[in-house]
């Protein structure tokens, strides 16, 4: 069964562009830790959904889930990781920053914009640290197993995300929240709305649930949601 859903996985990449590698002082382990650990394994659902988008570029280099005018140290082109580690040996030039946006960010968002009208629901898929990192809204606090976000009510019909929560509860237990601690990032808020509903899914990186189970349960929850809401 091919679900009438689009999947976006913006933080699974691990690549530092070759021409920027000499300036990057992070180890491969630090690059991975700043991204969505496990996202590539959990959300490899391309055979099961109508549309799928991801990127190879590491979040530490370029964050697809940020606006182009977000120049914070954890913004679109970061100066520090989410663990507050300096990324670059020397600042990137304005031309280098613009090239990252033009070569990678813009094509990704053009692909996401093209989802509109081709699917019933688009899902921006992430993993999150089991406890909030220093730059998070909940630094040091334990996070739920699953957090669903609807752009604080702007990105999809409320009853859709409430029904999606019920579907996730069947498999992940009672630790599934809506909009806490995350209500949806730039992807969900910018692309979501009346013409194309979007939701954000965040899964805890806790080892209490195996990676294979997380993947299976996400697919089952999305399948259940489609059967409940999209059948004739």
CSV table of C-alpha atoms in Angstrom, one decimal:
chain,number,residue,atom,x,y,z
A,1,UNK,CA,0.0,0.0,0.0
A,2,UNK,CA,1.4,3.4,-1.0
A,3,UNK,CA,0.2,6.0,1.5
A,4,UNK,CA,-1.0,9.3,0.1
A,5,UNK,CA,1.6,11.0,2.3
A,6,UNK,CA,4.8,13.0,1.8
A,7,UNK,CA,7.8,12.5,4.0
A,8,UNK,CA,10.5,15.1,4.6
A,9,UNK,CA,13.6,14.2,6.5
A,10,UNK,CA,15.7,17.4,6.7
A,11,UNK,CA,18.3,16.5,9.4
A,12,UNK,CA,19.5,13.0,8.5
A,13,UNK,CA,22.5,14.2,6.4
A,14,UNK,CA,26.1,13.8,7.6
A,15,UNK,CA,28.1,15.5,4.7
A,16,UNK,CA,30.2,18.6,5.1
A,17,UNK,CA,30.8,20.0,1.5
A,18,UNK,CA,34.3,19.3,0.4
A,19,UNK,CA,35.2,22.9,-0.1
A,20,UNK,CA,34.2,23.8,3.5
A,21,UNK,CA,35.7,20.7,5.2
A,22,UNK,CA,39.0,22.5,6.0
A,23,UNK,CA,37.1,25.2,8.0
A,24,UNK,CA,35.0,22.7,9.9
A,25,UNK,CA,36.5,21.7,13.3
A,26,UNK,CA,33.9,19.2,14.3
A,27,UNK,CA,34.6,15.5,14.4
A,28,UNK,CA,32.3,13.1,12.5
A,29,UNK,CA,30.8,12.1,15.8
A,30,UNK,CA,30.0,15.8,16.6
A,31,UNK,CA,28.5,16.3,13.2
A,32,UNK,CA,26.3,13.3,13.7
A,33,UNK,CA,25.3,14.4,17.2
A,34,UNK,CA,24.1,17.8,16.0
A,35,UNK,CA,21.8,16.1,13.5
A,36,UNK,CA,18.8,13.8,13.9
A,37,UNK,CA,20.5,10.6,15.1
A,38,UNK,CA,18.6,7.6,13.8
A,39,UNK,CA,16.4,9.5,11.4
A,40,UNK,CA,17.8,7.9,8.3
A,41,UNK,CA,17.0,4.4,9.8
A,42,UNK,CA,13.6,5.2,11.2
A,43,UNK,CA,12.1,7.3,8.3
A,44,UNK,CA,13.4,5.2,5.3
A,45,UNK,CA,9.7,5.0,4.2
A,46,UNK,CA,10.2,5.9,0.5
A,47,UNK,CA,8.7,2.6,-0.8
A,48,UNK,CA,5.5,3.2,1.3
A,49,UNK,CA,4.7,6.8,0.6
A,50,UNK,CA,3.8,8.9,-2.5
A,51,UNK,CA,6.6,11.6,-2.0
A,52,UNK,CA,9.9,11.6,-0.1
A,53,UNK,CA,12.6,14.2,0.4
A,54,UNK,CA,15.8,14.3,2.3
A,55,UNK,CA,19.3,15.8,2.1
A,56,UNK,CA,22.9,14.6,2.5
A,57,UNK,CA,24.1,17.9,3.9
A,58,UNK,CA,24.7,17.9,7.7
A,59,UNK,CA,22.5,20.0,9.9
A,60,UNK,CA,25.6,21.4,11.5
A,61,UNK,CA,26.5,23.0,8.1
A,62,UNK,CA,23.0,24.0,6.8
A,63,UNK,CA,19.7,23.7,8.6
A,64,UNK,CA,16.8,23.0,6.1
A,65,UNK,CA,14.4,23.7,9.0
A,66,UNK,CA,15.3,27.3,9.4
A,67,UNK,CA,14.4,30.5,7.5
A,68,UNK,CA,17.0,32.2,5.3
A,69,UNK,CA,17.0,35.3,7.7
A,70,UNK,CA,17.6,33.2,10.8
A,71,UNK,CA,21.2,34.2,11.7
A,72,UNK,CA,21.3,32.9,15.2
A,73,UNK,CA,24.2,30.7,16.2
A,74,UNK,CA,21.8,27.8,15.8
A,75,UNK,CA,20.2,29.3,12.7
A,76,UNK,CA,20.3,28.4,9.0
A,77,UNK,CA,24.1,28.4,8.7
A,78,UNK,CA,25.3,27.7,12.2
A,79,UNK,CA,28.2,28.9,14.2
A,80,UNK,CA,27.6,26.5,17.0
A,81,UNK,CA,26.0,23.1,17.4
A,82,UNK,CA,22.9,22.5,19.5
A,83,UNK,CA,25.4,21.4,22.2
A,84,UNK,CA,27.0,24.8,22.0
A,85,UNK,CA,30.2,23.6,20.3
A,86,UNK,CA,31.9,26.0,17.8
A,87,UNK,CA,31.7,24.6,14.3
A,88,UNK,CA,34.1,26.7,12.2
A,89,UNK,CA,37.8,27.4,12.6
A,90,UNK,CA,37.1,30.8,10.9
A,91,UNK,CA,33.7,32.4,10.0
A,92,UNK,CA,32.2,31.5,6.6
A,93,UNK,CA,32.2,34.3,4.1
A,94,UNK,CA,28.9,35.9,2.9
A,95,UNK,CA,29.5,34.2,-0.5
A,96,UNK,CA,30.0,30.8,1.1
A,97,UNK,CA,26.8,31.2,3.2
A,98,UNK,CA,24.8,32.3,0.1
A,99,UNK,CA,26.1,29.4,-1.9
A,100,UNK,CA,25.0,26.9,0.7
A,101,UNK,CA,21.5,28.4,0.6
A,102,UNK,CA,21.3,28.5,-3.2
A,103,UNK,CA,22.8,25.1,-3.9
A,104,UNK,CA,21.1,23.1,-1.2
A,105,UNK,CA,18.4,24.9,0.8
A,106,UNK,CA,16.4,26.4,-2.1
A,107,UNK,CA,16.2,23.2,-4.1
A,108,UNK,CA,15.0,21.3,-1.0
A,109,UNK,CA,12.2,23.7,-0.3
A,110,UNK,CA,11.2,23.8,-4.0
A,111,UNK,CA,10.8,20.1,-3.7
A,112,UNK,CA,8.7,20.4,-0.6
A,113,UNK,CA,6.5,23.1,-2.2
A,114,UNK,CA,5.8,20.8,-5.1
A,115,UNK,CA,4.2,18.3,-2.7
A,116,UNK,CA,1.1,20.6,-2.6
A,117,UNK,CA,-1.9,18.9,-4.2
A,118,UNK,CA,-0.1,15.6,-4.7
A,119,UNK,CA,-0.7,14.2,-1.2
A,120,UNK,CA,-3.3,14.4,1.6
A,121,UNK,CA,-0.7,15.0,4.4
A,122,UNK,CA,3.0,16.0,4.5
A,123,UNK,CA,5.1,14.9,7.5
A,124,UNK,CA,8.3,16.6,8.5
A,125,UNK,CA,10.2,13.9,10.4
A,126,UNK,CA,12.8,14.3,13.1
A,127,UNK,CA,14.5,12.7,16.1
A,128,UNK,CA,15.1,14.6,19.3
A,129,UNK,CA,17.5,14.2,22.2
A,130,UNK,CA,15.9,12.3,25.1
A,131,UNK,CA,16.6,15.4,27.3
A,132,UNK,CA,16.6,19.0,26.0
A,133,UNK,CA,20.1,20.2,24.8
A,134,UNK,CA,21.5,23.7,25.8
A,135,UNK,CA,19.8,25.5,22.9
A,136,UNK,CA,16.4,23.8,23.4
A,137,UNK,CA,13.3,25.3,24.9
A,138,UNK,CA,13.4,22.6,27.6
A,139,UNK,CA,17.2,22.4,28.4
A,140,UNK,CA,17.9,19.5,30.7
A,141,UNK,CA,14.3,18.3,30.8
A,142,UNK,CA,13.2,14.8,29.9
A,143,UNK,CA,11.2,14.8,26.6
A,144,UNK,CA,8.2,12.6,25.6
A,145,UNK,CA,8.7,9.6,23.4
A,146,UNK,CA,6.8,11.3,20.6
A,147,UNK,CA,6.0,14.9,20.0
A,148,UNK,CA,3.6,15.9,17.2
A,149,UNK,CA,3.5,19.5,16.0
A,150,UNK,CA,0.9,21.4,13.9
A,151,UNK,CA,2.5,24.8,13.8
A,152,UNK,CA,0.5,25.8,16.9
A,153,UNK,CA,-2.8,25.1,15.0
A,154,UNK,CA,-1.8,26.7,11.7
A,155,UNK,CA,-0.5,23.8,9.6
A,156,UNK,CA,-3.3,21.2,9.6
A,157,UNK,CA,-6.8,20.7,10.8
A,158,UNK,CA,-6.8,20.2,14.6
A,159,UNK,CA,-8.9,17.0,14.5
A,160,UNK,CA,-6.3,15.5,12.1
A,161,UNK,CA,-3.4,15.8,14.5
A,162,UNK,CA,-5.5,14.7,17.4
A,163,UNK,CA,-6.4,11.5,15.4
A,164,UNK,CA,-2.7,11.1,14.5
A,165,UNK,CA,-1.9,11.3,18.2
A,166,UNK,CA,-4.4,8.5,18.9
A,167,UNK,CA,-2.7,6.4,16.2
A,168,UNK,CA,0.7,6.9,17.7
A,169,UNK,CA,-0.6,6.2,21.2
A,170,UNK,CA,-1.5,2.6,20.0
A,171,UNK,CA,2.1,1.8,19.4
A,172,UNK,CA,4.2,4.2,21.5
A,173,UNK,CA,2.2,4.1,24.7
A,174,UNK,CA,0.8,7.1,26.5
A,175,UNK,CA,3.9,9.3,26.1
A,176,UNK,CA,2.8,11.2,22.9
A,177,UNK,CA,2.3,15.0,23.1
A,178,UNK,CA,1.0,17.7,20.8
A,179,UNK,CA,3.1,20.9,20.4
A,180,UNK,CA,5.2,20.2,23.5
A,181,UNK,CA,8.1,20.8,23.5
A,182,UNK,CA,7.9,21.5,19.7
A,183,UNK,CA,5.0,22.8,17.7
A,184,UNK,CA,6.7,22.6,14.4
A,185,UNK,CA,9.7,24.3,12.7
A,186,UNK,CA,10.1,26.3,9.6
A,187,UNK,CA,9.2,23.5,7.2
A,188,UNK,CA,5.9,22.8,8.9
A,189,UNK,CA,4.9,26.4,9.4
A,190,UNK,CA,6.1,27.7,6.0
A,191,UNK,CA,4.6,24.9,3.9
A,192,UNK,CA,1.7,23.9,6.0
A,193,UNK,CA,-1.8,25.4,5.9
A,194,UNK,CA,-5.0,25.2,3.9
A,195,UNK,CA,-3.5,24.2,0.6
A,196,UNK,CA,-1.3,21.5,2.0
A,197,UNK,CA,-1.6,20.2,5.6
A,198,UNK,CA,1.7,19.4,7.3
A,199,UNK,CA,2.6,18.0,10.7
A,200,UNK,CA,6.0,17.6,12.4
A,201,UNK,CA,6.9,14.3,14.1
A,202,UNK,CA,9.7,14.2,16.7
A,203,UNK,CA,10.8,10.8,18.1
A,204,UNK,CA,13.0,10.6,21.3
A,205,UNK,CA,16.4,9.1,20.7
A,206,UNK,CA,16.0,7.1,23.9
A,207,UNK,CA,17.3,3.5,23.7
A,208,UNK,CA,14.3,2.2,25.6
A,209,UNK,CA,12.7,1.5,22.2
A,210,UNK,CA,14.7,-0.3,19.4
A,211,UNK,CA,15.3,1.6,16.2
A,212,UNK,CA,13.5,-1.1,14.2
A,213,UNK,CA,10.4,-0.8,16.4
A,214,UNK,CA,10.4,3.0,16.0
A,215,UNK,CA,10.4,2.6,12.3
A,216,UNK,CA,7.7,-0.1,12.3
A,217,UNK,CA,5.5,1.8,14.7
A,218,UNK,CA,5.7,5.1,12.7
A,219,UNK,CA,4.7,3.3,9.5
A,220,UNK,CA,1.8,1.6,11.3
A,221,UNK,CA,0.6,4.8,12.9
A,222,UNK,CA,0.6,6.6,9.6
A,223,UNK,CA,-1.1,3.7,7.9
A,224,UNK,CA,-3.8,3.7,10.6
A,225,UNK,CA,-4.3,7.4,10.2
A,226,UNK,CA,-4.7,7.1,6.4
A,227,UNK,CA,-7.2,4.3,6.8
A,228,UNK,CA,-9.3,6.2,9.3
A,229,UNK,CA,-9.3,9.6,7.5
A,230,UNK,CA,-8.8,9.0,3.8
A,231,UNK,CA,-10.9,5.9,3.0
A,232,UNK,CA,-14.0,6.6,0.8
